[in-house]
CSV table of C-alpha atoms in Angstrom, one decimal:
chain,number,residue,atom,x,y,z
A,1,UNK,CA,-93.5,-48.1,-54.6
A,2,UNK,CA,-97.0,-49.2,-53.3
A,3,UNK,CA,-98.3,-47.1,-50.3
A,4,UNK,CA,-95.3,-45.4,-50.6
A,5,UNK,CA,-93.1,-48.4,-49.7
A,6,UNK,CA,-90.3,-49.7,-52.2
A,7,UNK,CA,-91.6,-52.7,-53.2
A,8,UNK,CA,-90.9,-55.6,-55.4
A,9,UNK,CA,-93.4,-56.8,-58.1
A,10,UNK,CA,-93.4,-59.2,-60.9
A,11,UNK,CA,-94.2,-58.2,-64.2
A,12,UNK,CA,-95.7,-61.1,-66.3
A,13,UNK,CA,-94.8,-59.2,-69.2
A,14,UNK,CA,-91.4,-58.7,-68.7
A,15,UNK,CA,-91.1,-55.0,-68.7
A,16,UNK,CA,-94.0,-54.6,-71.8
A,17,UNK,CA,-91.4,-54.2,-74.2
A,18,UNK,CA,-89.3,-51.6,-72.6
A,19,UNK,CA,-92.5,-49.4,-71.7
A,20,UNK,CA,-92.7,-50.3,-68.1
A,21,UNK,CA,-90.1,-47.8,-66.0
A,22,UNK,CA,-89.6,-45.6,-63.2
A,23,UNK,CA,-92.5,-43.2,-64.2
A,24,UNK,CA,-95.0,-45.6,-65.1
A,25,UNK,CA,-98.5,-46.0,-63.1
A,26,UNK,CA,-99.8,-49.5,-62.6
A,27,UNK,CA,-101.8,-52.0,-60.6
A,28,UNK,CA,-101.1,-54.7,-58.6
A,29,UNK,CA,-102.6,-57.8,-57.6
A,30,UNK,CA,-101.7,-59.5,-54.0
A,31,UNK,CA,-100.7,-62.9,-53.3
A,32,UNK,CA,-99.7,-64.1,-49.9
A,33,UNK,CA,-97.9,-67.2,-51.1
A,34,UNK,CA,-94.9,-67.1,-48.8
A,35,UNK,CA,-93.0,-69.0,-51.6
A,36,UNK,CA,-92.9,-66.4,-54.0
A,37,UNK,CA,-90.4,-63.7,-54.5
A,38,UNK,CA,-92.7,-61.2,-54.5
A,39,UNK,CA,-96.4,-61.3,-53.0
A,40,UNK,CA,-97.2,-58.6,-55.8
A,41,UNK,CA,-98.2,-58.9,-59.3
A,42,UNK,CA,-98.3,-55.9,-62.0
A,43,UNK,CA,-101.8,-56.4,-63.6
A,44,UNK,CA,-102.9,-53.1,-65.2
A,45,UNK,CA,-100.4,-50.4,-66.6
A,46,UNK,CA,-100.9,-47.0,-68.0
A,47,UNK,CA,-99.0,-47.3,-71.6
A,48,UNK,CA,-98.8,-44.1,-73.4
A,49,UNK,CA,-101.5,-43.3,-76.4
A,50,UNK,CA,-100.1,-39.9,-77.2
A,51,UNK,CA,-96.8,-37.8,-75.8
A,52,UNK,CA,-99.6,-36.7,-73.4
A,53,UNK,CA,-102.1,-39.1,-73.2
A,54,UNK,CA,-102.1,-42.5,-71.7
A,55,UNK,CA,-104.6,-45.6,-71.3
A,56,UNK,CA,-105.3,-48.6,-69.0
A,57,UNK,CA,-103.9,-51.9,-70.3
A,58,UNK,CA,-103.4,-54.9,-68.8
A,59,UNK,CA,-100.2,-56.2,-69.2
A,60,UNK,CA,-100.6,-59.7,-68.0
A,61,UNK,CA,-100.6,-62.0,-71.3
A,62,UNK,CA,-102.8,-64.8,-69.6
A,63,UNK,CA,-105.7,-62.8,-69.6
A,64,UNK,CA,-106.1,-62.7,-73.4
A,65,UNK,CA,-107.6,-66.4,-73.0
A,66,UNK,CA,-109.6,-65.3,-69.8
A,67,UNK,CA,-111.2,-62.4,-71.7
A,68,UNK,CA,-111.9,-64.5,-74.8
A,69,UNK,CA,-113.5,-67.3,-72.0
A,70,UNK,CA,-115.6,-64.6,-70.9
A,71,UNK,CA,-116.6,-63.8,-74.6
A,72,UNK,CA,-117.9,-67.3,-75.2
A,73,UNK,CA,-119.3,-68.1,-71.8
A,74,UNK,CA,-121.6,-64.5,-72.3
A,75,UNK,CA,-122.4,-65.8,-76.0
A,76,UNK,CA,-121.0,-62.2,-77.3
A,77,UNK,CA,-120.0,-64.1,-80.6
A,78,UNK,CA,-123.0,-65.5,-82.7
A,79,UNK,CA,-121.3,-68.6,-84.3
A,80,UNK,CA,-120.2,-70.0,-80.9
A,81,UNK,CA,-123.9,-69.6,-79.5
A,82,UNK,CA,-125.4,-73.1,-78.4
A,83,UNK,CA,-121.7,-75.0,-78.8
A,84,UNK,CA,-121.9,-78.5,-78.0
A,85,UNK,CA,-118.5,-79.1,-76.9
A,86,UNK,CA,-116.1,-76.3,-75.3
A,87,UNK,CA,-112.5,-77.4,-74.3
A,88,UNK,CA,-109.5,-75.2,-73.5
A,89,UNK,CA,-105.5,-76.3,-74.2
A,90,UNK,CA,-106.9,-78.7,-76.6
A,91,UNK,CA,-104.1,-80.8,-78.6
A,92,UNK,CA,-104.0,-81.0,-82.5
A,93,UNK,CA,-100.9,-83.1,-83.4
A,94,UNK,CA,-98.1,-81.6,-82.2
A,95,UNK,CA,-99.3,-78.1,-81.4
A,96,UNK,CA,-101.7,-77.1,-78.7
A,97,UNK,CA,-104.6,-74.6,-79.1
A,98,UNK,CA,-106.2,-72.2,-76.7
A,99,UNK,CA,-109.7,-73.6,-77.3
A,100,UNK,CA,-111.7,-75.8,-79.2
A,101,UNK,CA,-115.4,-75.6,-79.7
A,102,UNK,CA,-117.7,-78.3,-81.4
A,103,UNK,CA,-120.2,-75.7,-82.9
A,104,UNK,CA,-124.5,-76.4,-83.1
A,105,UNK,CA,-124.1,-77.2,-86.6
A,106,UNK,CA,-121.4,-79.8,-85.8
A,107,UNK,CA,-118.6,-77.9,-87.2
A,108,UNK,CA,-115.4,-78.4,-85.2
A,109,UNK,CA,-113.3,-75.3,-84.5
A,110,UNK,CA,-109.7,-74.7,-83.1
A,111,UNK,CA,-109.0,-71.3,-81.7
A,112,UNK,CA,-105.6,-69.4,-81.2
A,113,UNK,CA,-105.6,-66.3,-79.1
A,114,UNK,CA,-102.9,-63.3,-79.0
A,115,UNK,CA,-102.8,-60.9,-76.4
A,116,UNK,CA,-102.0,-57.2,-78.2
A,117,UNK,CA,-100.7,-54.5,-75.9
A,118,UNK,CA,-98.9,-52.1,-78.4
A,119,UNK,CA,-100.1,-49.3,-80.8
A,120,UNK,CA,-98.4,-47.2,-83.2
A,121,UNK,CA,-98.0,-43.2,-83.2
A,122,UNK,CA,-98.5,-40.4,-85.3
A,123,UNK,CA,-95.5,-38.6,-86.3
A,124,UNK,CA,-94.4,-36.4,-83.3
A,125,UNK,CA,-96.6,-37.6,-80.9
A,126,UNK,CA,-95.0,-40.6,-79.2
A,127,UNK,CA,-94.2,-40.6,-75.4
A,128,UNK,CA,-90.6,-39.6,-74.7
A,129,UNK,CA,-89.9,-43.1,-73.3
A,130,UNK,CA,-91.0,-45.1,-76.1
A,131,UNK,CA,-87.7,-46.0,-77.3
A,132,UNK,CA,-88.3,-47.3,-80.8
A,133,UNK,CA,-92.1,-46.2,-81.8
A,134,UNK,CA,-93.7,-47.4,-84.5
A,135,UNK,CA,-94.6,-44.2,-86.7
A,136,UNK,CA,-97.9,-44.3,-88.8
A,137,UNK,CA,-97.6,-43.9,-92.3
A,138,UNK,CA,-101.2,-42.6,-93.0
A,139,UNK,CA,-102.0,-39.2,-94.1
A,140,UNK,CA,-105.3,-39.2,-92.1
A,141,UNK,CA,-103.9,-41.3,-89.1
A,142,UNK,CA,-105.9,-43.8,-87.4
A,143,UNK,CA,-104.4,-45.4,-84.6
A,144,UNK,CA,-103.2,-49.0,-85.0
A,145,UNK,CA,-102.7,-51.8,-82.3
A,146,UNK,CA,-99.9,-54.0,-83.3
A,147,UNK,CA,-98.3,-57.5,-82.8
A,148,UNK,CA,-96.2,-59.1,-82.4
A,149,UNK,CA,-93.4,-56.8,-80.6
A,150,UNK,CA,-90.5,-58.3,-78.7
A,151,UNK,CA,-86.7,-58.8,-78.2
A,152,UNK,CA,-84.9,-60.7,-81.2
A,153,UNK,CA,-81.2,-60.9,-81.7
A,154,UNK,CA,-81.3,-59.7,-85.4
A,155,UNK,CA,-83.8,-58.7,-87.7
A,156,UNK,CA,-83.4,-61.8,-89.9
A,157,UNK,CA,-85.3,-64.1,-87.4
A,158,UNK,CA,-89.1,-63.7,-86.6
A,159,UNK,CA,-89.6,-62.3,-83.1
A,160,UNK,CA,-92.2,-65.1,-82.2
A,161,UNK,CA,-91.2,-68.3,-84.0
A,162,UNK,CA,-93.9,-70.1,-81.9
A,163,UNK,CA,-97.1,-67.4,-82.8
A,164,UNK,CA,-95.8,-68.2,-86.7
A,165,UNK,CA,-96.0,-71.8,-86.0
A,166,UNK,CA,-99.5,-71.3,-84.5
A,167,UNK,CA,-100.6,-69.7,-87.9
A,168,UNK,CA,-99.0,-72.5,-89.7
A,169,UNK,CA,-101.1,-75.3,-87.5
A,170,UNK,CA,-104.0,-73.5,-88.5
A,171,UNK,CA,-103.9,-73.4,-92.1
A,172,UNK,CA,-103.3,-77.4,-91.6
A,173,UNK,CA,-106.7,-77.6,-89.6
A,174,UNK,CA,-108.3,-76.1,-92.6
A,175,UNK,CA,-106.8,-78.7,-95.0
A,176,UNK,CA,-108.3,-81.4,-92.6
A,177,UNK,CA,-111.9,-79.9,-92.6
A,178,UNK,CA,-111.7,-78.3,-89.3
A,179,UNK,CA,-112.7,-74.8,-88.8
A,180,UNK,CA,-109.4,-72.4,-88.0
A,181,UNK,CA,-109.5,-68.9,-86.0
A,182,UNK,CA,-107.2,-66.6,-84.8
A,183,UNK,CA,-108.5,-63.9,-82.3
A,184,UNK,CA,-106.2,-60.8,-81.4
A,185,UNK,CA,-107.5,-59.5,-78.0
A,186,UNK,CA,-106.8,-56.0,-77.8
A,187,UNK,CA,-106.3,-55.0,-74.3
A,188,UNK,CA,-106.9,-51.3,-74.9
A,189,UNK,CA,-109.6,-49.0,-76.2
A,190,UNK,CA,-107.8,-46.3,-78.1
A,191,UNK,CA,-107.1,-48.2,-81.4
A,192,UNK,CA,-109.1,-48.2,-84.7
A,193,UNK,CA,-107.7,-51.5,-86.8
A,194,UNK,CA,-105.0,-53.9,-86.3
A,195,UNK,CA,-102.1,-54.5,-88.0
A,196,UNK,CA,-99.2,-56.8,-87.8
A,197,UNK,CA,-96.0,-54.7,-87.0
A,198,UNK,CA,-94.1,-53.5,-89.5
A,199,UNK,CA,-90.7,-54.6,-87.5
A,200,UNK,CA,-91.5,-58.0,-88.4
A,201,UNK,CA,-91.9,-59.1,-91.9
A,202,UNK,CA,-92.1,-62.9,-91.3
A,203,UNK,CA,-95.1,-62.6,-89.1
A,204,UNK,CA,-96.7,-60.1,-91.5
A,205,UNK,CA,-95.8,-62.6,-94.2
A,206,UNK,CA,-97.4,-65.8,-92.5
A,207,UNK,CA,-100.1,-63.7,-91.1
A,208,UNK,CA,-101.3,-62.9,-94.6
A,209,UNK,CA,-100.7,-66.3,-95.8
A,210,UNK,CA,-103.1,-67.8,-93.3
A,211,UNK,CA,-105.9,-65.4,-94.0
A,212,UNK,CA,-105.2,-66.3,-98.2
A,213,UNK,CA,-106.0,-69.9,-96.9
A,214,UNK,CA,-109.2,-69.0,-95.0
A,215,UNK,CA,-108.1,-68.9,-91.2
A,216,UNK,CA,-110.8,-66.8,-89.6
A,217,UNK,CA,-108.4,-63.5,-88.0
A,218,UNK,CA,-110.4,-61.0,-86.1
A,219,UNK,CA,-109.4,-58.5,-83.5
A,220,UNK,CA,-111.5,-57.5,-80.3
A,221,UNK,CA,-111.0,-54.7,-78.5
A,222,UNK,CA,-111.8,-54.4,-74.7
A,223,UNK,CA,-111.7,-51.5,-71.7
A,224,UNK,CA,-110.2,-52.0,-68.7
A,225,UNK,CA,-111.5,-50.0,-65.5
A,226,UNK,CA,-109.2,-49.0,-62.4
A,227,UNK,CA,-111.2,-51.5,-60.2
A,228,UNK,CA,-110.3,-54.3,-62.3
A,229,UNK,CA,-113.0,-54.7,-64.6
A,230,UNK,CA,-112.7,-55.2,-68.3
A,231,UNK,CA,-115.5,-54.4,-70.7
A,232,UNK,CA,-115.8,-55.5,-74.3
A,233,UNK,CA,-115.8,-52.8,-76.3
A,234,UNK,CA,-115.7,-53.8,-80.1
A,235,UNK,CA,-114.6,-55.7,-83.2
A,236,UNK,CA,-112.2,-53.8,-85.1
A,237,UNK,CA,-110.6,-54.2,-88.5
A,238,UNK,CA,-107.8,-56.3,-89.3
A,239,UNK,CA,-105.5,-54.4,-91.8
A,240,UNK,CA,-103.1,-56.4,-94.1
């Protein structure tokens, strides 16, 4: 309901892995284009942090790239300051990466961005509408941001073959004397570290292999405010 009126709204994240339902609170953007089926797009959603608390996240996957672009333009990452060339959607062989940078020292780098929405939970502390929560096995619990998550027909295939191909192609960049980086943009501020999801062993092994082959992998946490503003929070550890 928007202003107490039942309204159709588009969700770019396709239901946020089942976490968007009739109980959800969210913020929409408005588009008056008459060709659209809905004038509203779901952007910010309160997702469960514990069984009793929620955190505001941006569920639009396109915003991961927008956030990273802002990070580059505001010189937040030291190694990208004073770049010589900066391009978006740069082709490499039969793939296309989100960003390409020729750095001040002349080194060329291909960069892929993954937007992270989901987290794990402490035992007995997940909200009732989280159907299949990933439960932490840590004795001293710290919340993890997790990727990937989504629908697949069976456990014998990866959730996202495309995400695995990106990792393999980043490795190929390294073999051909380019720098290669993967940034996980964690669109919530309640997580202490990032880890690959336990439900997809294919992605776990591919990410571990990429790191072993010197692909630069980092996770960045951001905070969202209900006025639509986004604030760089911090780098968080990537734990394999």
